[in-house]
């Protein structure tokens, strides 16, 4: 990091910390968002101020270009909501918001900052990228000093894969950015890093207790922001994982609720039935829809009531704040469809208005393409629903791929099913903007799913990385990490990355202790990822595929400049293909060079595909 940037970051962090201290000294316990920026697309900002009997006070503000439009009191007198209008000509600086009550006077210093140059036009992840999904607690422990923090339960317990915290942190990610970049990844998606001060199972981060604060067992807000800056310098963008649908049961709100309806069902636990299809189902009942979107994910994850306009505004501003503060290049939204549908329309519109080129991927965990496609931007609905969400996780194709690899081959199974699955692209407004993944933190490990068959593993990764999709891989896939292969087992699928802890006998970062098979897999993926970086025909080219033939599947990615032929062979024997079948793509005297081996193949009449192999041929 250069000295000028480091100085700016230090000054920024010091400024924010001083404003937080000022709020605490004044008797105001919290103000959220903790700061804002001039020059945003929307001129509106709603502050949530929390403090003992703060509703008894009347706020005043005198600052050029900024005015108070409305002040709202709610059922809980410890909250005050202040609507500000920040005009386009407002300058960055420190606001002094006065709170008057009789002779009592409180001062709230509040920072309006200048935006980073080009902030609104930041580019998100695209088909040219490959995303690495990390579970920070299980990736690398860079700072053992934050393994346990006073005031935070759920102490370090590496003996428990299922529930315990293992100590991985932001420094662990930062320390290994060079490895991630060298492997060929261009984006990282860590699971949530925001505070999760839950009594148990806090390591996964999907039960936040403060959505404006990084969990100190991972590091600090400043460490997170610095990690993003350093990642960007190495050609790696950062996607933040956010949860709109729910919070953790130990969230500070739960101890002093702003309003009775801040949480769905007036704060009472009603379990959602997880019936994803009810939103897109034209025959579903309103009662079932209400249960899906208003029911709690589970008893430890209270559901946010996004019918409440103040809840909705809070969450929209929280997302924008993190993008701006941390210089994010993407967002991944957990449990997307569980949130209120009208809120999601407004949330996705507001975020994309502020950042037109930022990519956002939603998790709609369903294997029905109709259910998933409902949420993608550009989908025309008979009910008039309009979504601005650019991307979704391609669970349908992920599921088909994992099944097809171990299934027998026929017109309907194995490669036949994988071929047919792409007909579902017709229901998506933009199928190439879907994120196709081989695995993630909620699935059993790929290598286990294919019964630890290295050939099938390579076929799967080749497919994911050469389809017209945005590919995403899971940490440890490159060194054949395993789990159960039948029943879901989160603990087994979220084991520590080898080499991330002092004393590890196996170190995937250096290669020490890896088996020959693990080294083969790591080298295979590294070569494929780095080759992919410079292949526009893979990023944005067309696809033509041919019905599977005797346990093989052949397809082409091409543009006006280049053609790549991909052949997948599941057989235990070589297969000879008549290349005349591919005359629409191949010229009469075509040849191809295999990206992986460097071998040349004559494609003018036939092609012999080695048993249990992949060929990625650059056609000439």
Coordinates of C-alpha atoms in Angstrom, one line a residue, residues 140-148 167-172 175 216-219 223 500:
X140 CA -6.5 -19.3 7.8
X141 CA -5.7 -17.9 11.3
X142 CA -3.5 -14.9 10.7
X143 CA -3.9 -13.4 14.2
X144 CA -4.3 -15.9 17.1
X145 CA -4.6 -12.9 19.4
X146 CA -8.2 -12.4 18.4
X147 CA -9.3 -16.0 18.7
X148 CA -11.2 -15.2 21.9
X167 CA -9.9 -18.9 14.6
X168 CA -9.6 -18.0 11.0
X169 CA -9.8 -14.3 10.4
X170 CA -9.3 -11.3 8.0
X171 CA -5.6 -11.3 8.5
X172 CA -5.5 -14.9 7.4
X175 CA -1.8 -13.0 4.3
X216 CA -13.7 -8.6 16.4
X217 CA -12.8 -12.3 16.3
X218 CA -12.2 -11.7 12.6
X219 CA -10.7 -8.2 13.0
X223 CA -8.8 -4.4 8.8
X500 CA -3.9 -22.0 7.5

